């Protein structure tokens, strides 16, 4: 190659595209691009007084480069066809060449490989790396690959994070386009994305190929990152977010301190794989005139005509980088994995030297103040007022019209059949559910209004959940310290000592440095209570605190709640444990039919319930009711229903017969024929599993008539043989007969 001067004051620039892979036209000698084509263009540029820029493209990209104006000329042995001439201009041929076929020659191959294995290997090594300083090509390629991969990884991660937030946005206007963009990107091969951005989007831009490659891979990687991040975030249970919100964290705080640290544990293994996949994908950048590691291998192969060694060398280098990335991310993963972290005190905390202050939550200043206030006769202070509360879900309306108020120091248990809105009511109180209508005033503020600072109210109104919802990524003591240090700005040491004191109170001080999944259900629930208490709440809501527990652990949690009740804590407790409800409460709400159906002291509700539904529920009664509206009633159907009722509750045959006799003799033979007018007769049969009592009641209007005394003698004698007791009353023109069978 002769020395050809460059134009000194060039008038313009000529950019040529070439492959760099075709000796003797365009090829690399060491790091220098050379060959007939290159020499010709250098002479041409000098003649035209132009500056020459040479871009090296893969075959697949070179025509697009010319068509899009990225290069002015292509220097390569292209054949002129009619159809091609429609798209680009060809010069007249400047050189005619002989072209050959390549034939596999086993003899020649054998001769070439006649040395020992080691000799062959060292010869290949010399050709690939040493000759013409080709290692420099590999090194430069490697640096380019690393630059593209790591910068794309960096920007892609940031972009992916943003994209994930857009996808998760509640506003359709944002989430739908973001989702559509991801789908579009996922549906297009990466090579097409790269070529499209380079040759179409940035066709006329002077932005270099490497920044464009970084942009393209950042976008490709961002889509992958947003997907795995989204999956990671979704894998953090809703309960964790609710627990955080109930402590008083805002959405950002919940995301940063609760959701993200847990999501990242799920995300990292996938992230690592995606990153390695993206690194390998960067090998397509040769299409847009970038000499990366793969391209360096191509260039060397085109010179040596030896495929094996350069390919192995490239493969080994890619493998080593991938392994290094996997290792590095793996280390981060290990560092974050709660179970592998050493059990240390939280950062910035010292084991207190003075013996921990006496256990008991009374020691907490706010609780103390609260008790004093209670002592000062302020027990009547109203903390919560609920008016016309209604909650509608698409398929259910659990709350229709709830009205009540809660005063300081009250312990209210909410009981009732499943699905009657007990949990919904509790969750409306701290706005984990948004009421459809009505108002809820807590500490004098209407929490249904949008401008009310919910978090301030939640900080003073703790909530304990059925499924505990401890933060899985934090130790027990960190779980308790999280909200006081971040939300109440309590100094760490103080928060720690308070946490240990609370843990002692619930009997779990020795578990301070364990993680939640190392505790039993009962222990977790006691920690959850301690976590709530650490905020010094004025009210605590308990949503079925013992339902998820083994029967053996129910007692330990109930005892903690009993202790709190004894200290005067205001509490609302949804529970199915009737004995507990009776012992612990000052007031009970029986919920049914979308309202607080009956409200009273435990004694009133359990001993003298005013309404039938309440009675049936608290006495755990099985009930069968029907109404007879005249003499034409279907006697057979009713006898059958009674029989089925008896069978369903596994009553002995004698009692099943007694049911039918009682109905037949009392109602059919006496009450109905003796009515002066046609009145409705209500018949209800109640069976209590608890006490094994079977009762039948008959209620009808009209004149006073006691069938047990005035009825047909034989029939009454017959039925009396089956009865244990019969009580007749007549009040407000209503006859009522209750027989026990
Ligand atoms: P309870 O605590 O008395 O068993 P809940 O308050 O849990 O009852 O539920 C009352 C009713 O509201 C049920 O029918 C339930 O299916 C429905 N419900 C509760 N939460 C939701 C929700 N998030 N979306 C739709 N329906 C719900």
XYZ file of C-alpha atoms and ligand atoms in Angstrom:
768
model
C 0.000 0.000 0.000
C 1.617 3.208 -1.087
C 1.606 6.277 1.114
C -1.207 8.458 -0.164
C -1.446 11.978 1.143
C -4.669 13.417 2.540
C -6.251 16.585 1.170
C -4.901 19.529 3.128
C -7.827 21.949 2.991
C -10.655 19.615 2.001
C -13.716 21.198 0.362
C -16.104 18.452 1.501
C -16.294 14.978 3.038
C -16.757 11.647 1.327
C -18.005 8.787 3.467
C -17.559 5.311 2.072
C -18.988 2.060 3.345
C -16.987 -1.123 3.088
C -16.989 -4.576 4.696
C -13.354 -4.864 5.714
C -13.631 -8.607 5.236
C -12.584 -9.093 1.583
C -8.886 -9.431 0.951
C -7.341 -7.981 -1.220
C -10.007 -5.260 -1.672
C -10.917 -4.205 1.794
C -9.369 -5.869 4.803
C -7.549 -5.338 8.053
C -3.822 -5.559 8.360
C -3.439 -5.471 12.089
C -5.666 -2.589 13.017
C -5.288 -0.816 9.694
C -7.942 -1.031 7.035
C -6.364 -1.477 3.656
C -6.785 -2.987 0.167
C -7.423 -1.955 -3.482
C -10.786 -0.356 -2.686
C -9.348 1.670 0.106
C -6.372 2.817 -1.992
C -8.638 3.819 -4.860
C -10.878 5.868 -2.580
C -7.904 7.564 -0.946
C -6.612 8.614 -4.356
C -10.080 9.744 -5.405
C -10.527 11.827 -2.255
C -7.148 13.491 -2.771
C -8.011 14.247 -6.380
C -11.386 15.703 -5.416
C -9.793 17.594 -2.497
C -12.123 15.844 -0.054
C -11.739 14.400 3.410
C -12.251 10.633 3.415
C -14.256 8.831 6.123
C -14.467 5.047 5.975
C -17.248 3.141 7.740
C -17.146 -0.625 8.055
C -20.495 -2.405 7.811
C -21.665 -5.979 7.860
C -22.983 -7.177 4.542
C -26.528 -6.992 5.820
C -26.238 -3.318 6.691
C -24.215 -1.859 3.875
C -26.954 -1.257 1.289
C -29.229 0.292 3.933
C -26.322 2.553 4.895
C -26.121 3.879 1.354
C -29.873 4.034 0.791
C -30.350 6.015 4.026
C -27.508 8.410 3.216
C -25.255 7.234 6.056
C -22.532 6.683 3.438
C -21.962 8.302 0.056
C -20.361 5.349 -1.663
C -20.121 1.619 -1.200
C -16.777 0.113 -2.051
C -17.462 -3.565 -2.463
C -17.846 -6.118 -5.204
C -21.515 -5.697 -5.861
C -23.055 -6.954 -9.063
C -25.143 -4.642 -11.154
C -28.699 -5.834 -11.682
C -31.622 -3.958 -13.135
C -33.679 -4.016 -9.982
C -30.778 -2.861 -7.838
C -30.142 -0.015 -10.257
C -33.604 1.330 -9.509
C -32.591 1.876 -5.888
C -28.965 2.950 -6.080
C -26.529 4.187 -8.699
C -23.625 2.004 -9.745
C -20.354 3.234 -11.224
C -18.987 1.490 -14.281
C -16.938 -1.529 -13.187
C -13.440 -0.438 -12.220
C -12.051 -3.898 -12.020
C -13.010 -7.276 -13.439
C -12.195 -10.220 -11.293
C -12.098 -13.915 -11.597
C -14.253 -15.633 -9.054
C -13.669 -19.126 -7.761
C -15.352 -21.931 -5.921
C -13.866 -23.256 -2.724
C -13.469 -27.028 -2.570
C -12.890 -28.980 0.599
C -9.551 -30.744 0.240
C -9.060 -33.370 2.893
C -5.455 -33.951 1.866
C -4.621 -30.265 2.237
C -6.433 -30.056 5.561
C -4.530 -33.092 6.767
C -1.250 -31.546 5.607
C -2.064 -28.295 7.331
C -2.843 -30.105 10.535
C 0.115 -32.431 10.343
C 1.813 -30.979 13.418
C 1.011 -32.104 16.935
C -2.109 -30.745 18.624
C -0.075 -28.302 20.671
C 1.800 -27.068 17.603
C -1.514 -26.489 15.776
C -2.860 -24.684 18.775
C 0.128 -22.418 19.119
C 0.115 -21.683 15.381
C -3.588 -20.763 15.550
C -2.932 -18.640 18.602
C -0.123 -16.844 16.828
C -2.287 -16.169 13.767
C -5.288 -15.019 15.758
C -3.650 -12.882 18.382
C -0.019 -12.152 17.707
C 0.372 -11.663 13.957
C -0.101 -8.016 12.926
C -0.894 -7.284 16.593
C -4.387 -8.665 16.083
C -4.939 -8.824 19.835
C -5.390 -5.062 19.634
C -8.415 -5.616 17.377
C -9.848 -8.055 19.910
C -9.113 -5.723 22.819
C -10.697 -2.725 21.096
C -13.702 -4.867 20.149
C -14.004 -6.010 23.730
C -13.905 -2.433 25.034
C -16.613 -1.406 22.563
C -18.763 -4.387 23.605
C -18.337 -3.543 27.282
C -19.054 0.137 26.687
C -22.277 -0.615 24.827
C -23.402 -3.345 27.224
C -22.756 -1.470 30.459
C -24.040 1.916 29.355
C -27.151 0.258 27.889
C -27.500 -1.693 31.124
C -27.292 1.519 33.143
C -29.672 3.627 31.047
C -31.930 0.642 30.332
C -32.354 0.019 34.056
C -33.322 3.641 34.719
C -35.632 3.714 31.709
C -37.078 0.324 32.664
C -37.847 1.614 36.132
C -39.714 4.577 34.667
C -41.484 2.379 32.138
C -42.582 0.035 34.917
C -44.109 2.946 36.843
C -45.943 4.045 33.694
C -47.261 0.514 33.121
C -48.468 0.308 36.715
C -50.112 3.720 36.552
C -53.809 3.685 37.398
C -54.430 6.159 34.589
C -55.268 4.320 31.409
C -54.027 7.250 29.371
C -50.547 6.467 30.665
C -50.557 2.716 31.193
C -52.103 1.737 27.862
C -49.512 3.477 25.631
C -46.703 2.233 27.910
C -47.979 -1.327 27.597
C -48.418 -0.952 23.852
C -44.832 0.276 23.527
C -43.557 -2.776 25.429
C -45.562 -5.160 23.287
C -44.352 -3.499 20.134
C -40.731 -3.696 21.222
C -41.088 -7.320 22.305
C -42.641 -8.221 18.953
C -39.768 -6.851 16.867
C -36.423 -8.643 16.546
C -33.632 -6.673 18.160
C -31.659 -6.447 14.900
C -34.605 -4.784 13.204
C -34.979 -2.348 16.127
C -31.290 -1.476 15.892
C -31.289 -1.025 12.107
C -34.566 0.918 12.231
C -33.272 3.371 14.801
C -29.958 3.770 12.984
C -31.069 3.861 9.363
C -34.536 5.385 9.700
C -34.962 7.358 12.913
C -31.446 8.767 12.937
C -30.879 8.551 9.174
C -29.908 12.161 8.762
C -28.429 12.650 12.199
C -24.750 13.014 12.812
C -25.050 10.992 16.017
C -22.390 8.275 16.014
C -23.118 4.588 15.675
C -22.088 3.757 19.249
C -24.481 6.231 20.931
C -27.232 4.942 18.653
C -26.418 1.359 19.591
C -26.503 2.354 23.288
C -29.859 4.037 22.779
C -31.266 0.995 20.969
C -30.072 -1.510 23.543
C -31.187 0.752 26.374
C -34.705 0.647 24.936
C -34.578 -3.101 24.375
C -33.238 -3.677 27.880
C -35.686 -1.192 29.437
C -38.599 -3.253 28.155
C -37.134 -6.403 29.710
C -36.364 -4.592 32.986
C -39.852 -3.093 33.209
C -41.364 -6.538 32.710
C -39.326 -8.253 35.417
C -39.685 -5.309 37.777
C -43.426 -5.377 37.288
C -43.519 -9.097 38.028
C -41.298 -8.555 41.086
C -43.532 -5.786 42.432
C -46.661 -7.828 41.790
C -45.147 -10.713 43.725
C -45.121 -8.611 46.902
C -48.467 -9.355 48.497
C -51.175 -6.757 48.767
C -51.128 -7.412 52.520
C -47.620 -5.957 52.823
C -48.766 -2.719 51.224
C -51.854 -2.600 53.396
C -49.821 -3.127 56.554
C -47.515 -0.311 55.521
C -50.416 2.004 54.674
C -52.096 1.126 57.970
C -48.961 2.192 59.836
C -49.192 5.563 58.139
C -46.742 5.310 55.239
C -47.635 7.158 52.070
C -47.479 5.415 48.705
C -43.881 6.426 48.030
C -42.768 5.387 51.495
C -44.500 2.043 51.103
C -42.820 1.527 47.752
C -39.352 2.489 48.951
C -39.308 0.794 52.337
C -41.583 -2.186 51.890
C -42.343 -3.121 48.299
C -39.109 -2.411 46.475
C -36.725 -4.097 48.945
C -38.812 -7.258 48.662
C -39.395 -7.027 44.922
C -35.671 -6.656 44.289
C -35.059 -10.127 45.731
C -37.349 -11.612 43.096
C -36.027 -9.328 40.392
C -32.274 -9.832 40.663
C -32.011 -13.437 39.402
C -34.013 -12.509 36.290
C -32.230 -9.195 35.889
C -28.901 -10.997 35.823
C -30.070 -13.276 33.048
C -31.551 -10.430 31.027
C -28.320 -8.471 31.345
C -26.230 -11.379 30.091
C -28.708 -11.912 27.250
C -28.411 -8.238 26.329
C -24.607 -8.419 26.421
C -24.690 -11.294 23.964
C -27.230 -9.495 21.817
C -24.836 -6.596 21.335
C -22.957 -8.842 18.875
C -25.312 -7.549 16.154
C -23.848 -4.042 16.238
C -21.552 -4.935 13.298
C -24.581 -4.159 11.118
C -24.276 -0.497 11.912
C -20.540 -0.042 11.416
C -19.406 -0.771 14.963
C -16.421 -2.978 15.566
C -17.277 -4.920 18.646
C -15.869 -8.194 19.890
C -17.812 -10.357 17.425
C -16.831 -8.154 14.513
C -13.159 -8.326 15.559
C -13.461 -12.116 15.383
C -15.033 -11.861 11.891
C -12.219 -9.634 10.684
C -9.567 -12.030 11.906
C -11.386 -15.029 10.425
C -11.620 -13.297 7.051
C -7.849 -12.998 7.051
C -6.793 -16.375 8.411
C -9.597 -18.409 6.857
C -9.522 -20.329 10.112
C -12.873 -20.464 11.810
C -12.238 -22.554 14.840
C -9.771 -20.604 16.923
C -11.114 -17.039 16.595
C -14.609 -18.354 17.318
C -13.440 -20.197 20.395
C -11.508 -17.126 21.534
C -14.582 -14.897 21.117
C -16.804 -17.451 22.833
C -14.427 -17.712 25.796
C -14.290 -13.935 26.215
C -18.103 -13.601 26.102
C -18.377 -16.429 28.563
C -15.927 -14.805 30.967
C -17.759 -11.464 30.901
C -21.104 -13.204 31.415
C -19.690 -15.198 34.303
C -18.247 -12.029 35.860
C -21.628 -10.263 35.622
C -23.463 -13.275 37.020
C -20.991 -13.436 39.875
C -21.186 -9.715 40.665
C -25.000 -9.611 40.661
C -25.024 -12.872 42.594
C -22.961 -11.185 45.319
C -25.468 -8.337 45.504
C -28.254 -10.913 45.699
C -26.553 -12.652 48.586
C -26.028 -9.361 50.373
C -29.740 -8.616 50.143
C -31.030 -12.067 51.032
C -32.322 -11.769 54.586
C -31.467 -15.353 55.400
C -27.817 -15.002 54.540
C -27.226 -11.705 56.227
C -25.516 -11.976 59.587
C -27.876 -11.443 62.518
C -26.806 -8.006 63.585
C -28.395 -5.223 65.523
C -29.972 -2.634 63.234
C -27.544 -0.014 61.950
C -26.900 2.871 64.332
C -28.124 0.939 67.344
C -26.160 -0.252 70.374
C -27.184 -2.986 72.724
C -28.337 -0.934 75.664
C -26.105 -1.381 78.674
C -28.646 -0.392 81.261
C -31.044 -3.269 81.849
C -34.013 -2.730 79.543
C -36.743 -0.807 81.214
C -39.573 -2.720 82.650
C -41.793 -4.481 80.170
C -45.290 -3.195 79.484
C -46.685 -0.746 76.977
C -47.781 1.616 79.686
C -44.226 2.908 79.823
C -44.727 4.528 76.432
C -45.438 8.211 77.010
C -48.561 8.487 74.821
C -50.122 5.383 76.290
C -49.420 6.724 79.742
C -51.048 10.009 78.857
C -53.984 8.120 77.486
C -54.481 6.131 80.657
C -54.248 9.294 82.733
C -56.828 10.925 80.519
C -59.043 7.913 81.033
C -58.533 8.181 84.783
C -59.434 11.856 84.673
C -62.930 10.843 83.651
C -62.622 11.514 79.951
C -63.762 8.031 79.044
C -66.771 9.464 77.276
C -64.711 11.164 74.588
C -65.960 10.092 71.188
C -63.163 8.854 68.917
C -65.084 7.508 65.942
C -68.464 8.404 64.516
C -69.966 6.531 61.595
C -73.004 7.903 59.783
C -74.962 6.231 57.000
C -71.939 4.281 55.878
C -72.504 2.354 52.675
C -70.049 0.227 50.740
C -70.879 -1.233 47.367
C -68.691 -3.689 45.450
C -69.592 -4.729 41.922
C -71.011 -8.032 43.189
C -71.930 -7.307 46.780
C -73.166 -4.548 49.075
C -71.808 -5.614 52.452
C -72.610 -2.321 54.188
C -75.973 -0.667 53.552
C -76.428 1.832 56.341
C -74.092 1.636 59.296
C -74.425 4.176 62.086
C -72.585 4.114 65.362
C -69.925 5.769 67.465
C -66.959 4.540 69.466
C -65.757 6.158 72.670
C -62.341 6.122 74.219
C -61.598 2.993 76.213
C -64.300 0.890 74.567
C -63.434 -2.637 73.483
C -65.868 -3.527 70.749
C -66.033 -6.923 69.128
C -67.804 -7.248 65.842
C -69.488 -10.596 65.307
C -71.858 -11.999 62.719
C -72.103 -14.573 59.933
C -69.409 -14.613 57.232
C -69.776 -12.130 54.419
C -71.828 -9.628 56.408
C -69.238 -6.882 56.027
C -67.423 -7.043 59.370
C -63.970 -6.755 57.807
C -65.237 -4.243 55.284
C -66.472 -2.028 58.127
C -63.116 -2.240 59.898
C -61.208 -1.515 56.691
C -63.398 1.492 55.956
C -62.425 2.965 59.333
C -58.832 3.547 58.217
C -59.792 3.956 54.567
C -58.100 0.782 53.336
C -61.492 0.571 51.634
C -63.137 3.713 50.336
C -66.746 4.033 51.470
C -69.323 4.490 48.716
C -71.512 6.813 50.793
C -71.740 8.218 54.276
C -69.178 9.684 56.601
C -66.658 8.410 59.102
C -65.238 10.877 61.572
C -62.084 9.813 63.382
C -60.498 12.118 65.976
C -62.865 14.804 64.732
C -61.843 14.571 61.081
C -64.013 13.197 58.303
C -61.762 10.629 56.651
C -64.063 10.335 53.640
C -63.066 13.793 52.477
C -60.221 13.880 50.006
C -58.203 16.612 51.692
C -58.042 14.822 55.068
C -54.509 13.737 55.948
C -55.175 10.009 56.148
C -51.629 9.110 57.095
C -51.766 11.275 60.227
C -54.921 9.454 61.320
C -53.539 6.034 60.475
C -50.495 6.712 62.638
C -52.797 6.957 65.628
C -55.043 4.072 64.629
C -53.148 0.808 64.303
C -54.393 -2.262 62.507
C -53.619 -5.931 63.067
C -54.415 -8.258 60.183
C -55.569 -11.840 59.980
C -52.490 -12.782 57.974
C -50.034 -10.778 60.166
C -48.390 -9.015 57.198
C -44.999 -8.655 58.860
C -42.385 -7.200 56.517
C -40.537 -10.279 55.330
C -37.270 -8.523 54.484
C -36.778 -7.056 57.948
C -35.905 -8.646 61.271
C -38.530 -8.634 63.990
C -36.989 -5.651 65.735
C -36.617 -3.771 62.437
C -40.280 -4.479 61.705
C -41.189 -2.730 64.924
C -38.716 0.151 64.487
C -39.535 0.960 60.861
C -42.567 3.207 61.289
C -41.495 5.007 64.502
C -38.074 5.947 63.092
C -39.261 6.949 59.632
C -42.665 8.430 60.393
C -42.313 9.723 63.954
C -38.616 10.554 63.578
C -37.898 8.696 66.786
C -34.120 8.343 67.347
C -32.967 4.848 66.418
C -31.628 3.908 69.821
C -34.839 4.964 71.505
C -36.950 3.131 68.923
C -34.824 0.043 69.429
C -35.186 0.091 73.189
C -38.894 0.651 72.856
C -39.139 -2.265 70.401
C -37.302 -4.578 72.784
C -39.543 -3.474 75.626
C -42.640 -4.227 73.556
C -41.217 -7.563 72.500
C -40.686 -8.418 76.149
C -44.283 -7.538 76.820
C -45.500 -9.956 74.179
C -42.945 -12.506 75.351
C -40.723 -12.491 72.287
C -37.602 -10.521 73.204
C -35.324 -13.398 72.246
C -36.686 -13.338 68.677
C -35.652 -9.716 68.050
C -33.068 -10.596 65.414
C -35.010 -13.363 63.697
C -36.898 -12.948 60.446
C -40.683 -13.288 60.311
C -40.662 -16.621 58.492
C -38.742 -18.145 61.379
C -41.663 -17.562 63.755
C -44.857 -19.499 64.379
C -48.215 -17.948 63.475
C -48.984 -16.997 67.056
C -45.567 -15.407 67.480
C -45.958 -13.476 64.236
C -49.282 -12.121 65.366
C -47.814 -11.019 68.704
C -45.030 -9.225 66.823
C -47.648 -7.595 64.597
C -49.381 -6.299 67.716
C -46.066 -5.011 69.091
C -45.390 -3.295 65.743
C -48.740 -1.542 65.974
C -48.148 -0.566 69.593
C -44.780 0.972 68.757
C -46.640 3.868 67.134
C -48.506 4.539 70.390
C -51.892 4.350 68.699
C -55.047 5.595 70.357
C -57.169 2.939 68.684
C -56.314 -0.522 67.394
C -58.367 -2.377 64.801
C -58.049 -6.161 64.848
C -59.260 -7.946 61.713
C -59.846 -11.561 62.723
C -56.503 -11.697 64.559
C -56.731 -15.392 65.433
C -58.473 -16.877 62.371
C -55.260 -17.893 60.641
C -53.834 -19.543 63.746
C -53.559 -23.094 64.943
C -55.976 -23.641 67.841
C -52.966 -24.013 70.156
C -51.799 -20.477 69.364
C -55.103 -18.684 69.632
C -54.795 -18.308 73.387
C -51.400 -16.585 73.351
C -52.659 -13.864 71.005
C -55.939 -13.461 72.864
C -54.030 -12.993 76.107
C -52.087 -10.102 74.627
C -55.341 -8.484 73.509
C -56.887 -9.103 76.939
C -53.925 -7.369 78.552
C -54.411 -4.401 76.228
C -58.093 -4.280 77.088
C -57.205 -4.250 80.753
C -54.938 -1.266 80.136
C -57.811 0.688 78.629
C -56.811 0.587 74.959
C -59.657 1.431 72.593
C -60.095 -1.512 70.255
C -62.410 -2.823 67.569
C -62.054 -6.544 67.023
C -63.630 -8.650 64.305
C -63.716 -12.200 65.607
C -65.432 -15.553 65.364
C -64.352 -16.585 68.847
C -67.545 -16.080 70.822
C -66.111 -16.861 74.231
C -63.294 -14.391 73.683
C -65.746 -11.753 72.420
C -67.816 -12.215 75.509
C -64.862 -11.989 77.899
C -62.943 -9.120 76.398
C -65.550 -6.665 75.111
C -67.338 -3.801 76.684
C -69.695 -3.744 73.711
C -70.587 -6.081 70.878
C -71.843 -5.311 67.383
C -73.780 -8.087 65.729
C -73.621 -7.421 61.987
C -76.136 -8.744 59.539
C -78.079 -7.537 56.519
C -75.705 -4.656 55.839
C -76.219 -2.922 59.188
C -75.225 -3.193 62.835
C -78.204 -5.425 63.471
C -77.881 -5.432 67.233
C -75.550 -3.532 69.522
C -75.169 -4.131 73.238
C -73.091 -5.334 76.146
C -71.859 -8.937 76.027
C -74.494 -9.818 78.579
C -77.291 -8.252 76.524
C -76.225 -9.880 73.297
C -75.385 -13.318 74.580
C -77.981 -13.693 77.325
C -80.920 -11.624 76.133
C -80.619 -10.999 72.417
C -83.496 -8.855 71.273
C -83.735 -10.081 67.719
C -84.144 -13.579 66.346
C -81.193 -13.452 63.987
C -78.897 -12.408 66.802
C -80.256 -15.132 69.002
C -79.838 -17.737 66.275
C -76.260 -16.610 65.747
C -75.065 -16.352 69.335
C -76.723 -19.595 70.333
C -75.370 -21.147 67.142
C -78.895 -22.195 66.160
C -79.856 -24.045 63.041
C -83.188 -22.650 61.958
C -85.973 -23.756 59.632
C -88.850 -21.310 59.278
C -91.973 -21.283 57.205
C -95.207 -19.337 57.124
C -98.655 -20.796 56.654
C -101.103 -18.393 55.087
C -104.329 -20.403 55.092
C -105.944 -23.835 55.192
C -104.769 -24.650 51.667
C -101.105 -24.972 52.667
C -98.968 -27.832 51.401
C -98.892 -30.103 54.417
C -96.800 -32.839 52.760
C -94.096 -30.421 51.642
C -93.775 -29.026 55.158
C -93.539 -32.444 56.779
C -90.864 -33.308 54.261
C -88.923 -30.122 55.015
C -89.026 -30.927 58.738
C -87.794 -34.426 58.086
C -84.930 -33.167 55.944
C -84.019 -30.627 58.623
C -83.829 -33.466 61.164
C -81.717 -35.619 58.874
C -79.395 -32.759 57.963
C -78.574 -32.080 61.581
C -78.320 -35.775 62.318
C -81.136 -35.837 64.893
C -82.069 -39.309 66.126
C -85.148 -40.815 64.451
C -87.235 -40.336 67.584
C -86.641 -36.594 67.514
C -87.254 -36.400 63.790
C -90.635 -38.053 64.394
C -91.275 -35.689 67.295
C -90.818 -32.722 64.968
C -93.429 -34.048 62.577
C -95.861 -34.976 65.347
C -95.563 -31.590 67.002
C -96.291 -29.849 63.734
C -99.131 -32.166 62.859
C -100.882 -32.214 66.212
C -100.318 -28.644 67.350
C -100.481 -26.715 64.142
C -102.397 -28.782 61.617
C -104.947 -30.308 63.991
C -105.481 -27.436 66.422
C -104.190 -23.984 65.538
C -105.302 -23.759 61.942
C -108.814 -25.213 62.251
C -109.431 -23.049 65.331
C -108.705 -19.722 63.731
C -111.716 -17.466 63.432
C -110.114 -15.667 60.554
C -107.226 -16.634 58.347
C -104.120 -15.357 60.056
C -100.555 -16.095 59.165
C -98.958 -18.787 61.291
C -95.183 -18.584 61.630
C -93.553 -21.891 62.372
C -89.888 -22.001 63.185
C -87.780 -24.906 64.260
C -84.476 -24.227 65.989
C -81.770 -26.663 66.877
C -78.762 -25.679 68.970
C -75.742 -27.906 68.491
C -74.104 -26.428 71.574
C -76.816 -27.400 74.017
C -78.500 -30.060 71.869
C -81.876 -28.392 72.322
C -84.629 -28.630 69.750
C -87.394 -26.066 69.873
C -90.401 -25.350 67.751
C -92.234 -22.031 67.899
C -95.651 -21.196 66.588
C -96.740 -17.589 66.332
C -100.118 -16.425 65.095
C -102.547 -13.526 65.535
C -106.210 -13.329 66.489
C -107.950 -14.234 69.710
C -106.264 -15.905 72.638
C -106.103 -19.648 72.077
C -103.770 -22.029 73.880
C -103.818 -25.341 72.017
C -102.119 -27.130 74.906
C -105.160 -26.451 77.063
C -107.999 -25.856 74.666
C -106.941 -28.230 71.909
C -108.375 -31.612 71.010
C -107.690 -33.843 73.997
C -106.339 -36.935 72.275
C -104.109 -35.087 69.922
C -102.663 -33.006 72.775
C -102.100 -36.068 74.913
C -100.306 -37.709 72.040
C -97.996 -34.789 71.452
C -97.264 -34.231 75.137
C -95.594 -37.645 75.175
C -92.851 -36.149 72.964
C -92.488 -32.762 74.629
C -90.038 -31.774 77.282
C -91.634 -28.396 77.822
C -94.271 -26.067 76.391
C -94.599 -22.334 77.100
C -97.602 -20.374 75.889
C -97.893 -16.569 75.959
C -100.413 -14.081 74.599
C -99.309 -10.498 74.128
C -100.541 -7.719 71.864
C -103.007 -10.050 70.208
C -100.194 -12.423 69.364
C -100.291 -16.072 70.363
C -96.906 -17.648 70.906
C -96.225 -21.246 71.777
C -92.699 -22.563 72.265
C -92.293 -26.296 72.669
C -89.063 -28.085 73.529
C -88.652 -31.519 72.002
P -66.941 -10.588 56.723
O -65.742 -9.938 57.299
O -68.186 -10.275 57.491
O -66.814 -12.056 56.520
P -66.293 -9.079 54.376
O -66.353 -7.680 54.884
O -64.972 -9.695 54.235
O -67.237 -9.990 55.297
O -67.024 -9.168 52.973
C -68.361 -8.792 52.796
C -68.765 -9.001 51.344
O -68.076 -8.102 50.510
C -68.478 -10.395 50.823
O -69.564 -10.799 50.029
C -67.267 -10.223 49.984
O -67.300 -11.126 48.918
C -67.395 -8.790 49.499
N -66.085 -8.167 49.321
C -65.189 -7.908 50.306
N -64.080 -7.301 49.792
C -64.305 -7.186 48.467
C -63.552 -6.641 47.381
N -62.359 -6.076 47.570
N -64.100 -6.681 46.144
C -65.319 -7.222 45.948
N -66.080 -7.744 46.926
C -65.589 -7.739 48.165
